[in-house]
Tab-separated table of C-alpha atoms and ligand atoms in Angstrom:
chain	number	residue	atom	x	y	z
A	998	MET	CA	64.610	66.214	87.056
A	999	PRO	CA	67.971	65.195	85.597
A	1000	ASN	CA	67.605	62.625	82.888
A	1001	PRO	CA	70.201	59.804	83.314
A	1002	GLU	CA	70.303	59.199	79.568
A	1003	LEU	CA	71.510	62.701	78.921
A	1004	GLY	CA	75.121	63.742	79.216
A	1005	TYR	CA	76.457	66.597	81.295
A	1006	MET	CA	78.699	69.267	79.873
A	1007	HIS	CA	80.328	72.417	81.233
A	1008	ILE	CA	81.601	74.793	78.569
A	1009	GLY	CA	84.169	77.368	79.681
A	1010	LEU	CA	85.060	80.414	77.552
A	1011	ASP	CA	87.520	83.224	78.116
A	1012	ASP	CA	89.470	86.068	76.571
A	1013	THR	CA	87.785	86.497	73.201
A	1014	ASP	CA	87.533	90.272	73.314
A	1015	SER	CA	89.852	93.228	72.845
A	1016	THR	CA	89.604	96.912	73.601
A	1017	ARG	CA	88.351	97.470	70.061
A	1018	GLN	CA	85.668	94.786	69.734
A	1019	GLY	CA	83.703	91.957	71.199
A	1020	CYS	CA	82.613	90.609	74.542
A	1021	THR	CA	82.782	87.020	75.768
A	1022	THR	CA	79.347	87.342	77.410
A	1023	TYR	CA	77.913	88.049	73.966
A	1024	ILE	CA	79.391	84.825	72.572
A	1025	ALA	CA	77.880	83.003	75.563
A	1026	ALA	CA	74.495	84.539	74.772
A	1027	LEU	CA	74.708	83.481	71.108
A	1028	LEU	CA	75.817	80.005	72.155
A	1029	ALA	CA	73.004	79.612	74.707
A	1030	GLU	CA	70.424	80.223	71.983
A	1031	LYS	CA	72.020	77.629	69.683
A	1032	LEU	CA	72.365	75.076	72.492
A	1033	GLU	CA	68.666	75.375	73.330
A	1034	LYS	CA	67.823	74.773	69.665
A	1035	MET	CA	69.861	71.557	69.922
A	1036	GLY	CA	67.671	70.494	72.845
A	1037	ALA	CA	70.141	71.266	75.624
A	1038	LYS	CA	68.738	71.882	79.114
A	1039	PHE	CA	70.462	74.553	81.156
A	1040	LEU	CA	71.442	73.445	84.666
A	1041	ASP	CA	72.213	76.999	85.709
A	1042	TYR	CA	72.212	80.496	84.297
A	1043	PRO	CA	75.341	81.102	82.271
A	1044	ASN	CA	77.977	81.927	84.901
A	1045	LEU	CA	79.929	85.155	84.531
A	1046	ILE	CA	83.049	84.696	86.639
A	1047	ARG	CA	85.342	87.613	87.369
A	1048	LEU	CA	88.896	86.496	88.017
A	1049	ASN	CA	91.815	88.188	89.787
A	1050	PRO	CA	91.609	91.853	88.762
A	1051	ASN	CA	95.339	92.303	89.441
A	1052	VAL	CA	96.642	89.950	86.783
A	1053	PRO	CA	99.263	92.172	85.162
A	1054	TRP	CA	98.459	91.288	81.537
A	1055	LYS	CA	94.753	92.096	81.854
A	1056	THR	CA	93.590	95.665	81.450
A	1057	ARG	CA	89.867	94.958	81.205
A	1058	GLY	CA	87.396	93.220	83.479
A	1059	ASN	CA	88.975	89.758	83.410
A	1060	GLY	CA	85.655	87.917	83.142
A	1061	ALA	CA	85.229	84.304	82.030
A	1062	LEU	CA	82.060	82.393	81.183
A	1063	CYS	CA	80.671	78.928	81.849
A	1064	LEU	CA	77.552	77.296	80.393
A	1065	ARG	CA	76.333	74.165	82.191
A	1066	ILE	CA	74.004	71.884	80.295
A	1067	GLN	CA	72.444	68.475	79.908
A	1068	TYR	CA	72.324	67.276	76.336
A	1069	SER	CA	71.564	64.331	74.178
A	1070	PRO	CA	74.816	62.489	73.307
A	1071	ASP	CA	73.944	62.456	69.588
A	1072	VAL	CA	74.464	66.236	69.396
A	1073	GLU	CA	77.748	66.280	71.321
A	1074	GLU	CA	79.925	66.912	68.261
A	1075	GLU	CA	77.504	69.551	67.001
A	1076	ILE	CA	77.697	71.346	70.366
A	1077	LYS	CA	81.484	71.417	70.307
A	1078	GLU	CA	81.664	72.507	66.666
A	1079	THR	CA	79.112	75.272	67.209
A	1080	THR	CA	81.040	76.561	70.227
A	1081	ILE	CA	84.299	76.630	68.313
A	1082	GLU	CA	82.712	78.317	65.279
A	1083	LEU	CA	81.107	81.012	67.437
A	1084	VAL	CA	84.335	81.730	69.293
A	1085	GLU	CA	86.361	81.904	66.082
A	1086	ALA	CA	83.804	84.125	64.335
A	1087	ASN	CA	83.419	86.549	67.260
A	1088	SER	CA	86.913	86.756	68.747
A	1089	ASP	CA	89.370	89.504	67.944
A	1090	LEU	CA	92.062	86.959	67.052
A	1091	ALA	CA	94.234	89.501	65.257
A	1092	TRP	CA	94.590	91.599	68.395
A	1093	LYS	CA	97.756	91.174	70.409
A	1094	GLY	CA	96.661	90.152	73.889
A	1095	THR	CA	93.461	88.423	72.817
A	1096	ASP	CA	94.155	84.760	73.579
A	1097	PRO	CA	90.844	82.853	73.530
A	1098	GLY	CA	90.345	79.584	75.340
A	1099	ILE	CA	87.532	77.005	75.242
A	1100	VAL	CA	87.225	74.088	77.674
A	1101	PHE	CA	84.659	71.243	77.616
A	1102	LEU	CA	84.227	69.144	80.753
A	1103	LYS	CA	81.809	66.214	80.686
A	1104	THR	CA	81.144	65.409	84.340
A	1105	GLN	CA	77.983	65.838	86.384
A	1106	THR	CA	79.682	67.374	89.398
A	1107	ILE	CA	82.699	69.637	89.383
A	1108	PRO	CA	85.900	68.057	90.748
A	1109	ILE	CA	87.045	69.681	93.972
A	1110	ASP	CA	90.507	70.563	92.624
A	1111	LEU	CA	88.867	72.546	89.806
A	1112	THR	CA	86.956	74.531	92.404
A	1113	ALA	CA	90.195	75.155	94.267
A	1114	PHE	CA	91.817	76.269	90.992
A	1115	ALA	CA	88.966	78.721	90.422
A	1116	LYS	CA	89.457	80.192	93.882
A	1117	ALA	CA	93.179	80.566	93.198
A	1118	ALA	CA	92.504	82.208	89.815
A	1119	THR	CA	90.253	84.740	91.556
A	1120	THR	CA	92.700	85.643	94.302
A	1121	THR	CA	96.228	85.040	93.004
A	1122	ILE	CA	98.188	84.201	89.866
A	1123	VAL	CA	97.747	80.750	88.325
A	1124	THR	CA	99.530	79.292	85.335
A	1125	LEU	CA	98.497	77.750	82.035
A	1126	LYS	CA	100.347	74.606	83.049
A	1127	GLN	CA	98.212	74.233	86.174
A	1128	ALA	CA	95.085	74.535	84.029
A	1129	LEU	CA	96.343	72.052	81.439
A	1130	ASP	CA	97.272	69.532	84.161
A	1131	LEU	CA	93.712	69.673	85.535
A	1132	ILE	CA	92.258	69.374	82.051
A	1133	LYS	CA	94.289	66.238	81.449
A	1134	LYS	CA	93.501	64.756	84.851
A	1135	HIS	CA	89.739	65.156	84.420
A	1136	HIS	CA	89.666	64.178	80.727
A	1137	ALA	CA	88.393	67.595	79.713
A	1138	GLU	CA	89.108	69.034	76.263
A	1139	ALA	CA	90.719	72.401	75.705
A	1140	LEU	CA	91.266	74.648	72.709
A	1141	GLY	CA	93.470	77.686	72.836
A	1142	TYR	CA	94.323	80.426	70.370
A	1143	ASN	CA	97.403	82.647	70.202
A	1144	THR	CA	99.184	82.265	73.568
A	1145	GLN	CA	96.258	80.069	74.742
A	1146	ARG	CA	96.062	82.024	77.963
A	1147	GLY	CA	92.248	82.007	77.791
A	1148	ILE	CA	92.330	78.343	78.752
A	1149	ILE	CA	93.182	79.478	82.299
A	1150	GLY	CA	90.004	81.533	82.653
A	1151	ALA	CA	87.850	78.981	80.831
A	1152	THR	CA	89.003	76.282	83.266
A	1153	ALA	CA	88.490	78.556	86.273
A	1154	ALA	CA	84.978	79.511	85.120
A	1155	ILE	CA	84.017	75.823	85.033
A	1156	GLY	CA	85.469	75.358	88.520
A	1157	GLU	CA	83.623	78.288	90.110
A	1158	THR	CA	80.162	76.916	90.841
A	1159	LEU	CA	79.061	79.898	92.977
A	1160	GLN	CA	77.929	77.739	95.876
A	1161	GLN	CA	77.886	80.666	98.264
A	1162	ASP	CA	77.487	84.370	97.759
A	1163	HIS	CA	76.595	85.388	94.208
A	1164	THR	CA	74.676	88.002	92.263
A	1165	PHE	CA	72.934	88.293	88.910
A	1166	GLU	CA	73.445	90.519	85.901
A	1167	LEU	CA	71.057	91.071	83.026
A	1168	ILE	CA	73.024	92.167	79.996
A	1169	ALA	CA	71.254	93.789	77.048
A	1170	TYR	CA	73.057	93.781	73.696
A	1171	ARG	CA	72.953	96.304	70.876
A	1172	LYS	CA	72.011	95.766	67.266
A	1173	PRO	CA	75.240	95.296	65.283
A	1174	GLU	CA	74.594	98.463	63.252
A	1175	ASN	CA	74.543	100.575	66.440
A	1176	ILE	CA	77.817	99.291	67.888
A	1177	GLY	CA	80.321	102.105	68.217
A	1178	THR	CA	77.675	104.841	68.384
A	1179	LYS	CA	76.491	106.660	71.502
A	1180	ARG	CA	74.253	104.444	73.639
A	1181	LYS	CA	70.635	105.587	73.739
A	1182	VAL	CA	68.768	104.906	76.968
A	1183	ASP	CA	66.563	107.177	79.044
A	1184	ILE	CA	68.796	108.278	81.931
A	1185	GLU	CA	65.897	109.371	84.127
A	1186	SER	CA	64.302	105.902	83.958
A	1187	ILE	CA	67.536	104.350	85.246
A	1188	PHE	CA	67.622	106.684	88.253
A	1189	GLN	CA	63.960	105.823	88.928
A	1190	MET	CA	64.636	102.087	88.645
A	1191	ASP	CA	67.567	102.419	91.050
A	1192	GLN	CA	65.404	104.260	93.578
A	1193	LYS	CA	62.549	101.794	93.331
A	1194	LEU	CA	64.574	98.578	93.490
A	1195	GLN	CA	67.312	99.483	95.954
A	1196	PRO	CA	68.966	97.697	97.697
A	1197	TYR	CA	68.192	94.706	95.452
A	1198	THR	CA	69.984	96.121	92.426
A	1199	PHE	CA	73.358	97.827	92.706
A	1200	ASN	CA	75.939	99.897	90.841
A	1201	ASN	CA	73.346	101.460	88.553
A	1202	VAL	CA	74.251	105.065	89.209
A	1203	ASP	CA	77.065	107.072	90.722
A	1204	THR	CA	75.357	109.400	93.151
A	1205	GLU	CA	78.517	111.485	93.683
A	1206	LYS	CA	78.711	112.468	90.016
A	1207	ASN	CA	74.979	112.015	89.359
A	1208	ARG	CA	75.787	109.730	86.467
A	1209	VAL	CA	74.512	106.422	85.091
A	1210	ILE	CA	77.129	103.651	85.179
A	1211	ILE	CA	75.279	100.616	83.779
A	1212	THR	CA	76.267	101.589	80.239
A	1213	PRO	CA	79.866	100.824	79.276
A	1214	ARG	CA	81.807	103.234	77.091
A	1215	GLY	CA	83.689	101.110	74.601
A	1216	PRO	CA	82.806	99.824	71.123
A	1217	ASP	CA	81.591	96.483	72.560
A	1218	PRO	CA	78.104	95.029	71.919
A	1219	ILE	CA	76.780	95.708	75.439
A	1220	LEU	CA	74.058	98.352	75.705
A	1221	PHE	CA	73.925	98.029	79.500
A	1222	GLY	CA	74.126	95.520	82.340
A	1223	ILE	CA	71.938	95.603	85.444
A	1224	ARG	CA	73.272	93.893	88.556
A	1225	GLY	CA	71.128	92.646	91.387
A	1226	GLU	CA	70.383	90.053	94.028
A	1227	THR	CA	67.987	87.811	92.087
A	1228	ALA	CA	67.142	86.963	88.497
A	1229	GLU	CA	63.613	88.269	89.092
A	1230	THR	CA	64.897	91.627	90.290
A	1231	VAL	CA	67.251	92.265	87.379
A	1232	LYS	CA	64.472	91.301	84.977
A	1233	GLN	CA	62.059	93.665	86.683
A	1234	ALA	CA	64.733	96.375	86.581
A	1235	PHE	CA	65.186	95.787	82.845
A	1236	SER	CA	61.467	96.308	82.274
A	1237	MET	CA	61.729	99.686	84.018
A	1238	VAL	CA	64.532	101.044	81.839
A	1239	LYS	CA	63.203	103.071	78.911
A	1240	LEU	CA	65.110	102.030	75.791
A	1241	LEU	CA	65.803	104.617	73.100
A	1242	GLU	CA	67.450	102.126	70.739
A	1243	SER	CA	66.445	98.536	70.047
A	1244	VAL	CA	67.986	95.653	71.938
A	1245	GLU	CA	69.211	92.753	69.828
A	1246	ARG	CA	69.039	90.257	72.727
A	1247	TRP	CA	69.363	90.069	76.494
A	1248	MET	CA	70.381	87.355	78.928
A	1249	ILE	CA	70.636	86.853	82.690
A	1250	PHE	CA	73.965	85.657	84.106
A	1251	ARG	CA	74.787	84.348	87.579
A	1252	SER	CA	78.026	85.821	88.847
A	1253	ASN	CA	80.565	86.409	91.589
A	1254	GLN	CA	80.425	90.153	90.854
A	1255	GLY	CA	79.924	92.322	93.918
A	1256	THR	CA	80.901	89.580	96.373
A	1257	ASP	CA	84.485	90.510	97.364
A	1258	ALA	CA	85.546	87.035	96.127
A	1259	HIS	CA	88.963	88.443	95.221
A	1260	LEU	CA	89.839	89.485	98.788
A	1261	THR	CA	91.847	87.304	101.169
A	1262	HIS	CA	92.375	88.022	104.859
A	1263	VAL	CA	96.064	88.257	105.713
A	1264	LYS	CA	97.189	87.969	109.291
A	1265	ASN	CA	100.473	89.842	109.061
A	1266	LEU	CA	101.522	92.697	106.815
A	1267	SER	CA	104.711	90.738	106.156
A	1268	ASP	CA	102.584	88.123	104.348
A	1269	LEU	CA	101.435	90.469	101.568
A	1270	GLN	CA	102.021	89.202	98.039
A	1271	PRO	CA	101.983	91.388	94.942
A	1272	TYR	CA	99.062	90.785	92.506
A	1273	SER	CA	96.770	89.613	95.310
A	1274	SER	CA	93.911	91.542	96.923
A	1275	VAL	CA	93.761	91.560	100.672
A	1276	ILE	CA	92.020	92.595	103.852
A	1277	ALA	CA	94.751	93.566	106.312
A	1278	LYS	CA	94.691	95.194	109.728
A	1279	GLY	CA	97.184	97.716	111.038
A	1280	THR	CA	97.817	100.963	112.819
A	1281	VAL	CA	98.340	104.153	110.886
A	1282	SER	CA	102.060	104.855	111.122
A	1283	GLN	CA	102.434	107.778	108.721
A	1284	ASN	CA	99.931	110.557	108.361
A	1285	PRO	CA	98.175	110.908	105.022
A	1286	HIS	CA	99.756	113.193	102.501
A	1287	ILE	CA	98.603	114.221	99.075
A	1288	VAL	CA	100.810	113.264	96.158
A	1289	PRO	CA	100.563	114.554	92.577
A	1290	LEU	CA	97.243	113.924	90.789
A	1291	ARG	CA	95.510	114.313	94.169
A	1292	HIS	CA	96.089	110.766	95.362
A	1293	VAL	CA	96.261	110.276	99.138
A	1294	VAL	CA	99.013	108.085	100.588
A	1295	PHE	CA	99.551	106.966	104.196
A	1296	ALA	CA	101.234	104.003	105.864
A	1297	ILE	CA	100.083	101.316	108.276
A	1298	LYS	CA	102.133	98.914	110.326
A	1299	ASP	CA	101.799	95.921	112.584
A	1300	ASP	CA	104.392	94.003	114.614
A	1301	MET	CA	105.888	92.547	111.447
A	1302	ALA	CA	105.984	95.187	108.723
A	1303	GLU	CA	104.937	98.578	107.413
A	1304	VAL	CA	103.179	99.182	104.105
A	1305	ASP	CA	101.962	102.147	102.074
A	1306	CYS	CA	98.258	102.535	101.357
A	1307	ALA	CA	97.011	104.653	98.454
A	1308	ALA	CA	93.554	106.090	97.795
A	1309	TYR	CA	93.611	107.241	94.206
A	1310	GLU	CA	91.739	110.268	93.011
A	1311	PRO	CA	88.860	108.320	91.356
A	1312	THR	CA	88.070	106.581	94.654
A	1313	GLY	CA	86.277	109.851	95.497
A	1314	ALA	CA	84.635	109.520	98.891
A	1315	LEU	CA	87.246	107.007	100.045
A	1316	ARG	CA	90.031	109.461	99.319
A	1317	LYS	CA	88.323	112.024	101.546
A	1318	ILE	CA	88.121	109.468	104.363
A	1319	ALA	CA	91.772	108.486	103.947
A	1320	ARG	CA	92.774	112.122	104.303
A	1321	GLU	CA	91.210	112.235	107.791
A	1322	LEU	CA	93.252	109.340	109.198
A	1323	GLN	CA	96.084	109.994	111.604
A	1324	ILE	CA	98.907	108.171	113.297
A	1325	GLY	CA	97.602	105.730	115.896
A	1326	ASP	CA	94.253	104.933	114.218
A	1327	THR	CA	93.485	101.210	114.000
A	1328	ILE	CA	92.043	100.284	110.621
A	1329	ALA	CA	91.536	97.404	108.206
A	1330	VAL	CA	92.381	98.122	104.584
A	1331	TYR	CA	90.902	96.315	101.568
A	1332	GLY	CA	92.637	96.387	98.224
A	1333	ALA	CA	95.123	95.197	95.648
A	1334	VAL	CA	98.763	94.717	96.589
A	1335	LYS	CA	101.063	96.385	94.063
A	1336	LYS	CA	104.778	96.440	93.736
A	1337	SER	CA	105.869	99.940	94.554
A	1338	THR	CA	108.828	102.032	93.566
A	1339	LYS	CA	108.399	104.611	96.288
A	1340	THR	CA	109.130	104.533	100.013
A	1341	LYS	CA	107.911	100.975	100.687
A	1342	PRO	CA	108.343	97.850	98.580
A	1343	LEU	CA	104.572	97.293	98.451
A	1344	THR	CA	101.512	99.522	98.244
A	1345	ILE	CA	97.884	98.577	98.884
A	1346	ASN	CA	95.581	100.303	96.392
A	1347	LEU	CA	92.533	100.932	98.534
A	1348	GLU	CA	89.029	99.737	97.703
A	1349	LYS	CA	87.672	100.003	101.243
A	1350	ILE	CA	88.724	101.149	104.693
A	1351	ARG	CA	87.207	99.917	107.927
A	1352	VAL	CA	87.927	102.371	110.707
A	1353	ILE	CA	88.117	100.246	113.850
A	1354	HIS	CA	89.467	102.629	116.462
A	1355	LEU	CA	90.301	106.311	116.256
A	1356	ALA	CA	93.246	107.643	118.186
A	1357	PRO	CA	92.339	110.673	120.277
A	1358	ALA	CA	93.296	113.851	118.470
A	1359	THR	CA	94.902	116.717	120.287
A	1360	GLN	CA	96.008	120.178	119.357
A	1361	LEU	CA	98.605	122.366	121.078
A	1362	GLN	CA	96.985	125.518	122.283
A	1363	ASN	CA	98.411	128.699	123.734
A	1364	PRO	CA	97.746	129.115	127.469
A	1365	VAL	CA	94.897	131.292	128.716
A	1366	CYS	CA	95.445	134.577	130.506
A	1367	PRO	CA	94.640	134.056	134.227
A	1368	ASP	CA	93.217	137.590	134.422
A	1369	CYS	CA	90.975	137.995	131.389
A	1370	GLY	CA	90.593	134.447	130.098
A	1371	LYS	CA	91.789	135.217	126.574
A	1372	HIS	CA	94.359	133.059	124.803
A	1373	LEU	CA	97.850	134.468	125.169
A	1374	LYS	CA	99.981	135.334	122.188
A	1375	SER	CA	103.387	133.761	121.646
A	1376	MET	CA	106.340	136.122	121.669
A	1377	GLY	CA	108.422	133.718	119.605
A	1378	LYS	CA	110.195	130.471	120.126
A	1379	ASN	CA	111.103	130.041	123.839
A	1380	GLN	CA	110.202	133.691	124.455
A	1381	GLY	CA	107.085	132.994	126.495
A	1382	PHE	CA	103.607	134.509	126.048
A	1383	ARG	CA	101.908	137.810	126.457
A	1384	CYS	CA	98.313	138.924	126.878
A	1385	GLU	CA	97.315	141.390	124.206
A	1386	ILE	CA	94.607	142.835	126.409
A	1387	CYS	CA	96.270	143.102	129.843
A	1388	LYS	CA	99.721	143.476	128.250
A	1389	LYS	CA	101.143	141.168	130.974
A	1390	ARG	CA	103.985	138.826	130.093
A	1391	TYR	CA	104.220	135.137	131.078
A	1392	PRO	CA	107.783	134.094	130.194
A	1393	THR	CA	107.469	130.512	131.585
A	1394	ALA	CA	103.984	129.642	130.305
A	1395	ALA	CA	103.767	126.700	127.886
A	1396	LYS	CA	101.363	125.434	125.280
A	1397	SER	CA	98.928	122.742	126.412
A	1398	GLU	CA	97.402	119.761	124.607
A	1399	VAL	CA	93.682	120.039	124.068
A	1400	ALA	CA	91.442	117.268	122.736
A	1401	VAL	CA	89.789	118.029	119.405
A	1402	GLU	CA	86.974	116.194	117.701
A	1403	ARG	CA	87.814	113.871	114.767
A	1404	GLU	CA	86.134	114.434	111.415
A	1405	LEU	CA	85.695	110.680	111.078
A	1406	GLU	CA	83.681	107.887	112.680
A	1407	PRO	CA	84.404	104.197	113.044
A	1408	GLY	CA	82.775	102.188	110.257
A	1409	LEU	CA	83.193	100.820	106.752
A	1410	TYR	CA	83.975	103.149	103.856
A	1411	VAL	CA	83.899	102.036	100.228
A	1412	THR	CA	85.390	103.530	97.090
A	1413	SER	CA	82.991	105.514	94.904
A	1414	THR	CA	80.691	103.450	92.723
A	1415	ARG	CA	82.404	104.547	89.511
A	1416	SER	CA	85.774	103.213	90.645
A	1417	GLN	CA	84.561	99.919	92.142
A	1418	ARG	CA	85.954	96.775	90.610
A	1419	HIS	CA	83.505	94.188	89.246
A	1420	LEU	CA	84.224	92.035	92.295
A	1421	THR	CA	84.000	94.771	94.942
A	1422	LYS	CA	81.053	94.233	97.258
A	1423	PRO	CA	79.225	97.561	97.383
A	1424	LEU	CA	77.846	98.905	100.670
A	1425	ARG	CA	74.321	98.220	99.423
A	1426	ARG	CA	74.965	94.478	99.415
A	1427	TYR	CA	76.090	94.211	103.043
A	1428	GLY	CA	73.557	92.013	104.835
A	1429	LEU	CA	72.220	90.545	101.573
A	1430	GLU	CA	74.961	87.926	101.115
A	1431	LYS	CA	73.744	84.444	100.131
A	1432	GLN	CA	74.879	81.223	101.763
A	1433	HIS	CA	73.254	78.804	99.334
A	1434	PRO	CA	73.332	78.179	95.616
A	1435	THR	CA	70.237	78.701	93.497
A	1436	VAL	CA	71.343	76.281	90.795
A	1437	GLY	CA	68.481	74.537	89.108
A	1438	ASN	CA	65.982	77.309	89.824
A	1439	LEU	CA	65.978	79.097	86.501
A	1440	ILE	CA	63.159	81.592	86.177
A	1441	GLU	CA	60.997	81.406	83.088
A	1442	ASN	CA	62.300	83.408	80.164
A	1443	TRP	CA	65.788	84.178	81.482
A	1444	HIS	CA	66.858	85.381	78.051
A	1445	SER	CA	65.219	86.846	74.994
B	439	ZN	ZN1	94.764	139.132	129.921
């Protein structure tokens, strides 16, 4: 039960890492341990919030963190100092583009305009000024480094309380001396875990390439992260993975990963905005063609506008589906809206395609010989046809349209696991979406 004598605090963190070192989730894990030692009670798992993946200045996952606690007011200063020390000690401050932000908010419930800001930061572009205005309004405290851009994500992470669909991730961290070396885990045990716990864990393996994808590649401290529907499941999954190097620590996060939180339905193709991610309906208006690097491009249109859609080579299975589309098909496309330099002003980079209705496909066929039933042979343009068997000529015969079967069925198609964004809801999660929060129901031992 909440203790009225204790204070409430939400600590938001963002943008401490670079491509060469660090990970904000690791700082959150270090901080959680120190906060517990100071007697803090966690009101929720640390939240790992993925923000708009199309923000032009972000090349990595764009994830921010929030820790929500109750604490004794006499350790308030110690909590803030510890947070700041940890961020300063573990951020790559010398790296251009690493702009850490820390935000402290001391309210029990999250103001509704902060929640709205979080939604906007997940789906569109928000500004530092908007974040700072909210911080001032709600008497929060913010600390920013370099350009201070991390304050945006730190504020948004506090605002996103994951009241509806959400998932969990257990992240295991490496011993500092192993960072930068090849990750050592038993691959076979990960495939077995995936088999045993499906559909309740997801994005463990890429079945197209027969490859494990829970282990990142960079020089960051993460050994692997296992994503799933509940804290219990990801913990069980962790126990099934055979480790071949020691884990320094592990922690379970609650997250908007795998929920499609970045996607917004747009009614008209004329409403598309660059840097957003959308679900948009239209009719295929230009047949797919393959452009260099094996990307597939086609166009869709509605009454208002026409837009290019691109399935890039790494989308794998989705690219194969895109290739089978044809003019007249009704589809919904899911993906990021990019400014384009090619035939249309905007391009949707596809994450998913829902095939709603397939146009009938026809092929022109040569007429059949009335005598022997064989297909006639053309004698050239406007020259008529001739039967190769009977040798008879049919100067006025014409080709006829014949229905052919489509190599495609209506349904939802998703980009290959290896090219899914953190926020993309994988096929495995359809039907498992949650409508209610699980805040306050921490399992025992949710971190090491
Ligand atoms: Zn014939």
